mmCIF file of C-alpha atoms in Angstrom:
data_model
loop_
_atom_site.group_PDB
_atom_site.id
_atom_site.type_symbol
_atom_site.label_atom_id
_atom_site.label_comp_id
_atom_site.label_asym_id
_atom_site.label_seq_id
_atom_site.Cartn_x
_atom_site.Cartn_y
_atom_site.Cartn_z
ATOM 1 C CA MET A 522 -21.644 -6.950 -29.717
ATOM 2 C CA ALA A 523 -22.537 -6.048 -26.132
ATOM 3 C CA ALA A 524 -20.064 -6.890 -23.385
ATOM 4 C CA ASP A 525 -21.182 -9.871 -21.296
ATOM 5 C CA PRO A 526 -21.193 -9.218 -17.525
ATOM 6 C CA ILE A 527 -21.747 -12.916 -16.831
ATOM 7 C CA ALA A 528 -18.588 -13.999 -18.657
ATOM 8 C CA ILE A 529 -16.624 -11.166 -17.040
ATOM 9 C CA LEU A 530 -17.835 -12.195 -13.593
ATOM 10 C CA GLN A 531 -16.900 -15.824 -14.208
ATOM 11 C CA ALA A 532 -13.370 -14.758 -15.137
ATOM 12 C CA LEU A 533 -13.091 -12.646 -11.979
ATOM 13 C CA ILE A 534 -14.458 -15.342 -9.648
ATOM 14 C CA ARG A 535 -11.943 -17.853 -11.013
ATOM 15 C CA CYS A 536 -9.201 -15.633 -9.587
ATOM 16 C CA GLU A 537 -8.787 -16.781 -5.965
ATOM 17 C CA SER A 538 -8.275 -13.264 -4.677
ATOM 18 C CA VAL A 539 -8.782 -13.786 -0.952
ATOM 19 C CA THR A 540 -7.474 -10.657 0.790
ATOM 20 C CA PRO A 541 -4.779 -9.523 0.056
ATOM 21 C CA ALA A 542 -4.108 -11.856 -2.905
ATOM 22 C CA ASP A 543 -4.894 -10.664 -6.428
ATOM 23 C CA ASP A 544 -4.399 -13.926 -8.381
ATOM 24 C CA GLY A 545 -4.880 -12.198 -11.726
ATOM 25 C CA ALA A 546 -8.148 -10.353 -11.013
ATOM 26 C CA LEU A 547 -6.719 -6.955 -11.949
ATOM 27 C CA ASP A 548 -5.233 -8.496 -15.109
ATOM 28 C CA VAL A 549 -8.755 -9.457 -16.170
ATOM 29 C CA ILE A 550 -9.928 -5.873 -15.699
ATOM 30 C CA GLN A 551 -6.919 -4.357 -17.440
ATOM 31 C CA SER A 552 -7.282 -6.704 -20.408
ATOM 32 C CA LEU A 553 -10.808 -5.390 -20.989
ATOM 33 C CA LEU A 554 -10.160 -1.695 -20.413
ATOM 34 C CA GLU A 555 -6.944 -1.044 -22.326
ATOM 35 C CA PRO A 556 -8.262 -2.186 -25.727
ATOM 36 C CA ALA A 557 -11.198 0.162 -25.182
ATOM 37 C CA GLY A 558 -8.861 3.125 -24.764
ATOM 38 C CA PHE A 559 -8.706 3.429 -20.986
ATOM 39 C CA VAL A 560 -5.382 4.540 -19.529
ATOM 40 C CA VAL A 561 -4.686 1.949 -16.846
ATOM 41 C CA HIS A 562 -2.420 2.504 -13.854
ATOM 42 C CA ARG A 563 -1.366 -0.388 -11.657
ATOM 43 C CA MET A 564 0.112 0.338 -8.252
ATOM 44 C CA THR A 565 1.142 -1.710 -5.257
ATOM 45 C CA PHE A 566 1.245 -0.167 -1.803
ATOM 46 C CA SER A 567 2.639 -1.488 1.455
ATOM 47 C CA GLU A 568 3.619 -0.384 4.917
ATOM 48 C CA PRO A 569 5.873 -2.058 7.481
ATOM 49 C CA GLY A 570 4.061 -4.965 9.040
ATOM 50 C CA THR A 571 1.349 -5.061 6.366
ATOM 51 C CA ALA A 572 0.901 -7.073 3.184
ATOM 52 C CA ASP A 573 1.513 -5.650 -0.276
ATOM 53 C CA VAL A 574 -1.773 -4.759 -1.971
ATOM 54 C CA ALA A 575 -2.334 -4.458 -5.718
ATOM 55 C CA ASN A 576 -4.608 -1.655 -6.930
ATOM 56 C CA LEU A 577 -5.841 -0.320 -10.262
ATOM 57 C CA TYR A 578 -7.013 3.060 -11.478
ATOM 58 C CA ALA A 579 -8.206 3.461 -15.053
ATOM 59 C CA ARG A 580 -9.633 6.475 -16.844
ATOM 60 C CA LEU A 581 -11.093 7.207 -20.266
ATOM 61 C CA GLY A 582 -11.203 10.879 -21.172
ATOM 62 C CA GLU A 583 -9.437 13.902 -19.749
ATOM 63 C CA SER A 584 -12.229 16.411 -19.229
ATOM 64 C CA GLN A 585 -14.548 16.991 -16.307
ATOM 65 C CA PRO A 586 -16.754 15.716 -14.824
ATOM 66 C CA ASN A 587 -14.983 12.493 -13.905
ATOM 67 C CA PHE A 588 -17.581 9.827 -13.040
ATOM 68 C CA CYS A 589 -15.887 7.058 -11.061
ATOM 69 C CA PHE A 590 -16.875 3.537 -10.161
ATOM 70 C CA ALA A 591 -15.112 2.095 -7.107
ATOM 71 C CA GLY A 592 -14.907 -1.482 -5.950
ATOM 72 C CA HIS A 593 -12.757 -4.301 -4.659
ATOM 73 C CA THR A 594 -11.666 -7.594 -6.146
ATOM 74 C CA ASP A 595 -10.571 -9.097 -2.844
ATOM 75 C CA VAL A 596 -12.952 -11.528 -1.185
ATOM 76 C CA VAL A 597 -13.352 -13.161 2.211
ATOM 77 C CA PRO A 598 -12.223 -16.788 2.691
ATOM 78 C CA PRO A 599 -14.719 -19.372 1.398
ATOM 79 C CA GLY A 600 -14.918 -21.373 4.628
ATOM 80 C CA ASP A 601 -15.610 -25.115 4.564
ATOM 81 C CA LEU A 602 -15.305 -26.108 0.908
ATOM 82 C CA THR A 603 -17.310 -29.281 1.444
ATOM 83 C CA LYS A 604 -20.399 -27.246 2.300
ATOM 84 C CA TRP A 605 -20.510 -25.450 -1.040
ATOM 85 C CA THR A 606 -22.931 -26.740 -3.676
ATOM 86 C CA HIS A 607 -20.320 -25.795 -6.281
ATOM 87 C CA PRO A 608 -16.624 -25.030 -5.656
ATOM 88 C CA PRO A 609 -16.354 -21.364 -4.631
ATOM 89 C CA PHE A 610 -13.879 -20.386 -7.339
ATOM 90 C CA ASP A 611 -15.331 -22.369 -10.255
ATOM 91 C CA ALA A 612 -17.996 -19.767 -11.151
ATOM 92 C CA VAL A 613 -20.603 -22.405 -11.969
ATOM 93 C CA ILE A 614 -23.933 -21.403 -13.510
ATOM 94 C CA ASP A 615 -26.698 -23.560 -12.063
ATOM 95 C CA GLY A 616 -30.092 -22.765 -13.502
ATOM 96 C CA ASP A 617 -30.553 -19.007 -13.308
ATOM 97 C CA GLN A 618 -27.839 -18.445 -10.698
ATOM 98 C CA LEU A 619 -24.085 -17.963 -10.756
ATOM 99 C CA PHE A 620 -22.268 -19.389 -7.725
ATOM 100 C CA GLY A 621 -18.923 -18.232 -6.397
ATOM 101 C CA ARG A 622 -17.075 -16.306 -3.720
ATOM 102 C CA GLY A 623 -17.335 -12.650 -4.661
ATOM 103 C CA ALA A 624 -20.351 -13.069 -6.933
ATOM 104 C CA VAL A 625 -22.211 -10.538 -4.762
ATOM 105 C CA ASP A 626 -19.434 -8.865 -2.753
ATOM 106 C CA MET A 627 -18.411 -7.466 -5.085
ATOM 107 C CA LYS A 628 -16.988 -8.879 -8.282
ATOM 108 C CA GLY A 629 -20.524 -8.980 -9.665
ATOM 109 C CA ALA A 630 -20.866 -5.208 -9.565
ATOM 110 C CA ILE A 631 -17.397 -4.753 -11.082
ATOM 111 C CA ALA A 632 -18.354 -7.058 -13.980
ATOM 112 C CA CYS A 633 -21.578 -5.120 -14.516
ATOM 113 C CA PHE A 634 -19.875 -1.746 -14.514
ATOM 114 C CA LEU A 635 -17.172 -2.970 -16.884
ATOM 115 C CA ALA A 636 -19.821 -4.223 -19.290
ATOM 116 C CA ALA A 637 -21.817 -0.991 -18.955
ATOM 117 C CA ALA A 638 -18.785 1.239 -19.514
ATOM 118 C CA LEU A 639 -17.624 -0.736 -22.551
ATOM 119 C CA ASP A 640 -21.109 -0.631 -24.095
ATOM 120 C CA HIS A 641 -21.536 3.075 -23.308
ATOM 121 C CA THR A 642 -18.223 4.137 -24.794
ATOM 122 C CA GLY A 643 -18.602 1.807 -27.761
ATOM 123 C CA ALA A 644 -21.917 3.437 -28.571
ATOM 124 C CA ASN A 645 -20.269 6.877 -28.410
ATOM 125 C CA GLY A 646 -17.354 6.280 -30.752
ATOM 126 C CA GLY A 647 -15.010 4.999 -28.076
ATOM 127 C CA ALA A 648 -15.443 7.996 -25.786
ATOM 128 C CA PRO A 649 -17.658 8.888 -22.832
ATOM 129 C CA LYS A 650 -20.833 10.772 -23.645
ATOM 130 C CA ARG A 651 -19.501 13.573 -21.476
ATOM 131 C CA GLY A 652 -16.438 14.125 -19.336
ATOM 132 C CA SER A 653 -14.525 11.056 -18.225
ATOM 133 C CA ILE A 654 -15.211 7.596 -16.848
ATOM 134 C CA SER A 655 -12.867 6.040 -14.318
ATOM 135 C CA LEU A 656 -12.563 2.936 -12.168
ATOM 136 C CA LEU A 657 -10.814 2.669 -8.813
ATOM 137 C CA ILE A 658 -10.354 -0.980 -7.871
ATOM 138 C CA THR A 659 -8.539 -2.233 -4.776
ATOM 139 C CA GLY A 660 -7.587 -5.567 -3.266
ATOM 140 C CA ASP A 661 -7.715 -4.390 0.351
ATOM 141 C CA GLU A 662 -11.350 -3.691 1.239
ATOM 142 C CA GLU A 663 -12.063 -6.912 3.127
ATOM 143 C CA GLY A 664 -8.785 -6.584 5.025
ATOM 144 C CA PRO A 665 -7.190 -3.753 6.997
ATOM 145 C CA SER A 666 -8.019 -1.159 4.291
ATOM 146 C CA ILE A 667 -4.621 0.457 4.709
ATOM 147 C CA ASN A 668 -2.902 -0.078 1.355
ATOM 148 C CA GLY A 669 -5.904 0.215 -0.940
ATOM 149 C CA THR A 670 -8.418 2.945 -1.693
ATOM 150 C CA THR A 671 -6.929 5.499 0.715
ATOM 151 C CA LYS A 672 -3.526 5.256 -0.948
ATOM 152 C CA VAL A 673 -4.984 5.460 -4.465
ATOM 153 C CA LEU A 674 -6.964 8.575 -3.505
ATOM 154 C CA GLU A 675 -3.806 10.169 -2.118
ATOM 155 C CA TRP A 676 -1.972 9.249 -5.331
ATOM 156 C CA LEU A 677 -4.717 10.909 -7.398
ATOM 157 C CA ALA A 678 -4.585 14.056 -5.260
ATOM 158 C CA GLN A 679 -0.820 14.266 -5.721
ATOM 159 C CA ARG A 680 -1.361 14.101 -9.490
ATOM 160 C CA GLY A 681 -3.972 16.856 -9.291
ATOM 161 C CA GLU A 682 -6.610 14.466 -10.596
ATOM 162 C CA THR A 683 -10.185 15.007 -9.425
ATOM 163 C CA ILE A 684 -13.078 12.597 -9.089
ATOM 164 C CA ASN A 685 -16.380 14.485 -9.255
ATOM 165 C CA ALA A 686 -18.800 11.722 -8.291
ATOM 166 C CA CYS A 687 -18.426 8.075 -7.337
ATOM 167 C CA VAL A 688 -20.614 4.980 -7.201
ATOM 168 C CA VAL A 689 -19.332 2.141 -5.006
ATOM 169 C CA GLY A 690 -20.702 -1.217 -6.115
ATOM 170 C CA GLU A 691 -21.308 -2.725 -2.686
ATOM 171 C CA PRO A 692 -24.396 -4.980 -2.510
ATOM 172 C CA THR A 693 -26.996 -2.613 -1.085
ATOM 173 C CA ASN A 694 -30.300 -4.342 -1.778
ATOM 174 C CA PRO A 695 -31.775 -6.531 0.987
ATOM 175 C CA ILE A 696 -34.446 -8.330 -1.057
ATOM 176 C CA ALA A 697 -34.611 -7.185 -4.672
ATOM 177 C CA LEU A 698 -32.628 -5.026 -7.050
ATOM 178 C CA GLY A 699 -33.871 -1.477 -6.652
ATOM 179 C CA ASP A 700 -34.555 -1.644 -2.912
ATOM 180 C CA GLU A 701 -31.959 0.794 -1.612
ATOM 181 C CA ILE A 702 -29.221 3.244 -2.458
ATOM 182 C CA LYS A 703 -26.789 3.855 0.378
ATOM 183 C CA THR A 704 -26.218 7.595 0.645
ATOM 184 C CA GLY A 705 -24.218 7.504 3.852
ATOM 185 C CA ARG A 706 -22.943 5.363 6.686
ATOM 186 C CA ARG A 707 -22.667 5.670 10.418
ATOM 187 C CA GLY A 708 -19.190 6.079 11.810
ATOM 188 C CA SER A 709 -17.408 3.090 13.319
ATOM 189 C CA LEU A 710 -15.293 3.376 16.450
ATOM 190 C CA ASN A 711 -13.369 0.508 18.065
ATOM 191 C CA CYS A 712 -12.719 0.757 21.782
ATOM 192 C CA GLU A 713 -10.488 -1.190 24.167
ATOM 193 C CA LEU A 714 -11.208 -1.011 27.890
ATOM 194 C CA VAL A 715 -8.693 -2.367 30.410
ATOM 195 C CA VAL A 716 -9.406 -2.618 34.131
ATOM 196 C CA LYS A 717 -6.357 -2.951 36.345
ATOM 197 C CA GLY A 718 -6.348 -5.183 39.452
ATOM 198 C CA ARG A 719 -3.940 -7.123 41.642
ATOM 199 C CA GLN A 720 -3.288 -10.816 41.112
ATOM 200 C CA GLY A 721 -3.807 -13.300 43.906
ATOM 201 C CA HIS A 722 -5.128 -16.700 44.987
ATOM 202 C CA ALA A 723 -8.885 -17.208 44.594
ATOM 203 C CA ALA A 724 -9.030 -18.557 48.177
ATOM 204 C CA TYR A 725 -7.613 -15.303 49.544
ATOM 205 C CA PRO A 726 -9.573 -12.526 47.797
ATOM 206 C CA ASP A 727 -8.653 -10.039 50.540
ATOM 207 C CA LYS A 728 -5.047 -10.226 49.345
ATOM 208 C CA ALA A 729 -5.990 -9.443 45.735
ATOM 209 C CA ASP A 730 -8.019 -6.926 43.762
ATOM 210 C CA ASN A 731 -10.259 -8.700 41.250
ATOM 211 C CA PRO A 732 -10.717 -6.595 38.082
ATOM 212 C CA VAL A 733 -13.301 -8.913 36.480
ATOM 213 C CA PRO A 734 -16.417 -7.811 38.439
ATOM 214 C CA LYS A 735 -15.368 -4.201 37.983
ATOM 215 C CA LEU A 736 -14.990 -4.736 34.245
ATOM 216 C CA ALA A 737 -18.422 -6.370 34.189
ATOM 217 C CA ALA A 738 -19.948 -3.323 35.879
ATOM 218 C CA VAL A 739 -18.416 -0.897 33.395
ATOM 219 C CA VAL A 740 -19.348 -3.134 30.447
ATOM 220 C CA ASP A 741 -22.903 -3.341 31.723
ATOM 221 C CA ALA A 742 -23.140 0.436 31.988
ATOM 222 C CA LEU A 743 -21.822 0.893 28.458
ATOM 223 C CA SER A 744 -24.088 -1.819 27.024
ATOM 224 C CA ARG A 745 -27.193 -0.288 28.574
ATOM 225 C CA HIS A 746 -26.281 3.268 27.627
ATOM 226 C CA GLU A 747 -28.099 4.872 24.685
ATOM 227 C CA PRO A 748 -26.145 7.906 23.459
ATOM 228 C CA ASP A 749 -29.017 9.223 21.317
ATOM 229 C CA ALA A 750 -32.364 8.305 19.770
ATOM 230 C CA GLY A 751 -31.294 8.528 16.124
ATOM 231 C CA THR A 752 -31.551 11.379 13.633
ATOM 232 C CA GLU A 753 -33.401 12.165 10.428
ATOM 233 C CA HIS A 754 -31.095 10.107 8.234
ATOM 234 C CA PHE A 755 -29.458 7.698 10.684
ATOM 235 C CA ALA A 756 -30.383 5.026 13.210
ATOM 236 C CA ARG A 757 -29.484 5.527 16.850
ATOM 237 C CA THR A 758 -25.905 5.126 18.015
ATOM 238 C CA ASN A 759 -25.273 1.675 19.501
ATOM 239 C CA ILE A 760 -22.500 0.254 21.682
ATOM 240 C CA GLU A 761 -21.769 -3.453 21.231
ATOM 241 C CA VAL A 762 -19.307 -5.374 23.442
ATOM 242 C CA CYS A 763 -17.657 -8.064 21.331
ATOM 243 C CA VAL A 764 -14.676 -9.401 23.329
ATOM 244 C CA ILE A 765 -14.046 -9.998 27.053
ATOM 245 C CA SER A 766 -10.854 -11.573 28.367
ATOM 246 C CA CYS A 767 -8.471 -11.512 31.326
ATOM 247 C CA SER A 768 -4.793 -12.101 31.988
ATOM 248 C CA SER A 769 -5.258 -15.538 33.566
ATOM 249 C CA SER A 770 -7.065 -18.697 32.474
ATOM 250 C CA ALA A 771 -6.592 -20.552 35.759
ATOM 251 C CA THR A 772 -9.738 -20.972 37.856
ATOM 252 C CA ASN A 773 -7.879 -20.508 41.137
ATOM 253 C CA VAL A 774 -6.092 -17.274 40.186
ATOM 254 C CA ILE A 775 -7.550 -13.799 40.447
ATOM 255 C CA PRO A 776 -6.132 -11.975 37.402
ATOM 256 C CA ASP A 777 -4.347 -8.656 37.520
ATOM 257 C CA GLU A 778 -6.079 -7.303 34.421
ATOM 258 C CA ALA A 779 -9.381 -7.686 32.566
ATOM 259 C CA LEU A 780 -10.106 -6.425 29.071
ATOM 260 C CA ALA A 781 -13.130 -5.716 26.895
ATOM 261 C CA ARG A 782 -13.265 -4.651 23.265
ATOM 262 C CA PHE A 783 -16.366 -3.047 21.873
ATOM 263 C CA ASN A 784 -17.577 -1.265 18.770
ATOM 264 C CA VAL A 785 -19.613 1.931 18.550
ATOM 265 C CA ARG A 786 -21.661 2.738 15.443
ATOM 266 C CA TYR A 787 -22.483 6.430 15.692
ATOM 267 C CA ASN A 788 -24.719 8.796 13.748
ATOM 268 C CA ASP A 789 -24.453 12.445 12.775
ATOM 269 C CA THR A 790 -25.203 13.619 16.306
ATOM 270 C CA TRP A 791 -21.498 13.058 16.763
ATOM 271 C CA VAL A 792 -18.105 13.346 15.126
ATOM 272 C CA ARG A 793 -15.170 11.153 16.063
ATOM 273 C CA SER A 794 -13.842 13.450 18.787
ATOM 274 C CA THR A 795 -17.207 14.040 20.480
ATOM 275 C CA ILE A 796 -18.298 10.397 20.552
ATOM 276 C CA GLU A 797 -14.900 9.416 22.008
ATOM 277 C CA ALA A 798 -15.294 12.017 24.739
ATOM 278 C CA HIS A 799 -18.837 10.862 25.464
ATOM 279 C CA ILE A 800 -17.901 7.174 25.719
ATOM 280 C CA ARG A 801 -14.984 8.058 27.968
ATOM 281 C CA ASP A 802 -17.258 10.029 30.298
ATOM 282 C CA VAL A 803 -19.741 7.139 30.566
ATOM 283 C CA ALA A 804 -16.960 4.626 31.240
ATOM 284 C CA LEU A 805 -15.240 6.799 33.844
ATOM 285 C CA GLU A 806 -18.500 7.411 35.715
ATOM 286 C CA ALA A 807 -19.206 3.663 35.829
ATOM 287 C CA ALA A 808 -15.615 2.941 36.867
ATOM 288 C CA MET A 809 -15.729 5.429 39.738
ATOM 289 C CA ALA A 810 -18.875 3.754 41.075
ATOM 290 C CA VAL A 811 -16.979 0.473 41.572
ATOM 291 C CA ASP A 812 -13.542 1.945 42.341
ATOM 292 C CA ALA A 813 -12.079 0.649 39.076
ATOM 293 C CA HIS A 814 -8.862 1.935 37.539
ATOM 294 C CA ILE A 815 -9.285 1.873 33.762
ATOM 295 C CA ASP A 816 -7.408 2.543 30.555
ATOM 296 C CA LEU A 817 -9.522 3.331 27.503
ATOM 297 C CA SER A 818 -8.215 3.591 23.942
ATOM 298 C CA PHE A 819 -9.895 4.172 20.590
ATOM 299 C CA SER A 820 -9.262 3.306 16.958
ATOM 300 C CA GLY A 821 -11.276 3.475 13.754
ATOM 301 C CA THR A 822 -11.070 4.318 10.081
ATOM 302 C CA GLY A 823 -14.424 5.793 9.165
ATOM 303 C CA ASP A 824 -16.330 8.835 10.386
ATOM 304 C CA VAL A 825 -20.048 9.290 9.779
ATOM 305 C CA PHE A 826 -20.964 10.798 6.409
ATOM 306 C CA LEU A 827 -24.017 11.623 4.307
ATOM 307 C CA THR A 828 -24.273 12.482 0.620
ATOM 308 C CA ALA A 829 -27.160 14.931 0.560
ATOM 309 C CA PRO A 830 -29.949 14.664 -2.014
ATOM 310 C CA GLY A 831 -29.104 16.563 -5.172
ATOM 311 C CA PRO A 832 -28.196 16.108 -8.863
ATOM 312 C CA PHE A 833 -25.903 13.128 -8.282
ATOM 313 C CA VAL A 834 -28.266 11.187 -6.022
ATOM 314 C CA ASP A 835 -31.094 12.018 -8.431
ATOM 315 C CA ARG A 836 -29.074 10.652 -11.332
ATOM 316 C CA VAL A 837 -28.487 7.333 -9.593
ATOM 317 C CA THR A 838 -32.120 7.141 -8.494
ATOM 318 C CA ARG A 839 -33.360 7.770 -12.056
ATOM 319 C CA ALA A 840 -31.150 5.004 -13.383
ATOM 320 C CA VAL A 841 -32.398 2.476 -10.834
ATOM 321 C CA GLN A 842 -36.024 3.407 -11.360
ATOM 322 C CA SER A 843 -35.765 3.371 -15.160
ATOM 323 C CA VAL A 844 -34.605 -0.258 -15.162
ATOM 324 C CA THR A 845 -36.417 -1.767 -12.182
ATOM 325 C CA GLY A 846 -39.566 0.361 -12.121
ATOM 326 C CA ARG A 847 -38.992 0.843 -8.403
ATOM 327 C CA LYS A 848 -38.035 4.015 -6.547
ATOM 328 C CA PRO A 849 -35.200 3.016 -4.211
ATOM 329 C CA LYS A 850 -35.065 4.138 -0.611
ATOM 330 C CA LEU A 851 -32.140 6.337 0.376
ATOM 331 C CA THR A 852 -30.625 4.609 3.399
ATOM 332 C CA THR A 853 -27.572 4.743 5.651
ATOM 333 C CA GLY A 854 -27.686 1.409 7.476
ATOM 334 C CA GLY A 855 -25.276 -1.486 7.478
ATOM 335 C CA GLY A 856 -21.550 -1.652 7.990
ATOM 336 C CA THR A 857 -18.716 0.310 6.458
ATOM 337 C CA SER A 858 -17.211 0.340 2.990
ATOM 338 C CA ASP A 859 -14.519 2.220 1.117
ATOM 339 C CA ALA A 860 -17.082 4.977 0.592
ATOM 340 C CA ARG A 861 -15.956 6.206 4.010
ATOM 341 C CA PHE A 862 -12.655 7.234 2.415
ATOM 342 C CA ILE A 863 -14.044 8.486 -0.892
ATOM 343 C CA GLN A 864 -16.549 10.846 0.769
ATOM 344 C CA ALA A 865 -13.701 13.186 1.712
ATOM 345 C CA TYR A 866 -12.975 13.741 -2.000
ATOM 346 C CA CYS A 867 -16.348 13.801 -3.763
ATOM 347 C CA PRO A 868 -20.049 12.897 -3.441
ATOM 348 C CA VAL A 869 -20.383 9.106 -3.167
ATOM 349 C CA VAL A 870 -23.211 6.586 -3.008
ATOM 350 C CA GLU A 871 -23.340 2.806 -2.971
ATOM 351 C CA PHE A 872 -25.467 0.623 -5.209
ATOM 352 C CA GLY A 873 -24.974 -2.997 -6.181
ATOM 353 C CA LEU A 874 -26.553 -6.436 -6.100
ATOM 354 C CA VAL A 875 -28.859 -8.145 -3.594
ATOM 355 C CA ASN A 876 -26.905 -8.912 -0.429
ATOM 356 C CA ALA A 877 -28.774 -12.031 0.774
ATOM 357 C CA THR A 878 -25.734 -14.315 0.379
ATOM 358 C CA ILE A 879 -22.946 -11.852 1.150
ATOM 359 C CA HIS A 880 -19.971 -13.653 2.806
ATOM 360 C CA ALA A 881 -22.066 -16.844 2.980
ATOM 361 C CA ILE A 882 -21.507 -20.433 1.901
ATOM 362 C CA ASP A 883 -22.961 -20.692 -1.634
ATOM 363 C CA GLU A 884 -22.649 -16.968 -2.314
ATOM 364 C CA ARG A 885 -24.512 -16.429 -5.568
ATOM 365 C CA THR A 886 -26.446 -13.992 -7.747
ATOM 366 C CA THR A 887 -29.043 -14.409 -10.441
ATOM 367 C CA LEU A 888 -28.180 -13.933 -14.104
ATOM 368 C CA ALA A 889 -31.179 -11.617 -14.423
ATOM 369 C CA ASP A 890 -29.812 -9.315 -11.714
ATOM 370 C CA LEU A 891 -26.445 -9.132 -13.463
ATOM 371 C CA THR A 892 -28.155 -8.087 -16.674
ATOM 372 C CA ALA A 893 -30.335 -5.552 -14.855
ATOM 373 C CA LEU A 894 -27.461 -4.058 -12.842
ATOM 374 C CA THR A 895 -25.471 -3.616 -16.062
ATOM 375 C CA ALA A 896 -28.430 -1.727 -17.518
ATOM 376 C CA ILE A 897 -28.645 0.447 -14.392
ATOM 377 C CA TYR A 898 -24.976 1.396 -14.563
ATOM 378 C CA ARG A 899 -25.321 2.042 -18.285
ATOM 379 C CA ALA A 900 -28.286 4.331 -17.570
ATOM 380 C CA MET A 901 -26.157 6.300 -15.105
ATOM 381 C CA LEU A 902 -23.536 6.823 -17.796
ATOM 382 C CA ASP A 903 -26.098 7.642 -20.497
ATOM 383 C CA ASP A 904 -28.040 10.155 -18.371
ATOM 384 C CA ASP A 905 -28.503 13.460 -20.213
ATOM 385 C CA GLU A 906 -28.875 15.503 -17.037
ATOM 386 C CA GLU A 907 -25.921 17.655 -16.082
ATOM 387 C CA ALA A 908 -23.446 15.594 -14.077
ATOM 388 C CA PRO A 909 -22.047 16.880 -10.776
ATOM 389 C CA ARG A 910 -18.831 18.837 -10.806
ATOM 390 C CA ASP A 911 -16.353 19.853 -8.156
ATOM 391 C CA THR A 912 -17.856 20.501 -4.733
#
């Protein structure tokens, strides 16, 4: 009897695994994989000042290639419960749709891959058709992403265990299943700009040095600046100011400091070090024009990456097209995912459900899409073409 992705998804949604809570979600996965012969490892990672995060890695088979599915069971908070048509953790089926937090992002894809893997191995005498099948599941993707996928990948490397190719089940399709496969992502860089001034009374500006207009001038220069025009595979780099604040909230006090935080999404014109240097040069030039004294700092967890067309991308494309009848576009837009960590270890792409209700009130997916996505993942596992090996 075929595994049911709908029932699996309902069980996962009923676990209130808002980051970093697990609430039994990994137990659901383990309970399905171990009877099928998967060796399941559970691990919890933490660092000072961060929450403990539960993770799971499971593998069936010992030979290469190791085809991995990666995902996360943690979800964002549901928001105002009274605005949901059905309670966000009840996993209610209403007509042809299944409602619940995480239905799309991304417990739905996990349920589909579990069902596909169980059906695939069951049809092959309890073993993969070739090589190994593994799952890397974290509870830290929607949070700081410190104690999740990165730590599991380091743990695997220490064991000498290799992943040869990975599909991340993020919801990649804007309108219909089969729209897009994500083969890369722009890098993400967070920046904090501080302009120093001298505090004083608003009635005596000559006795103070107001940093706010100077900050505004630098922010304006950064916001208007276009670092590039885009590349073959990526949209242009953009600079978006998201936070502006100062050290005083009183309307009669000139503050001694003003701050702006902004995010840069950069393409493959740049790497982390070169885009930092470029942003610093633009900010310093604007600061000099208004005699501003600035401090600029950077942080970020994901550099730009691209999985080039080849056997692995072709394999995923064939699977999508065989089920949906549509040839998906290879795209690199959108935000970041744990693929930004996995790309340092093996070729990785993202493919999952339709993302129309991602993080929204009444997050939901259709039952038909769950069935189709299971078939797509099964087709990836069944593919007779040679799978990718170490790169």
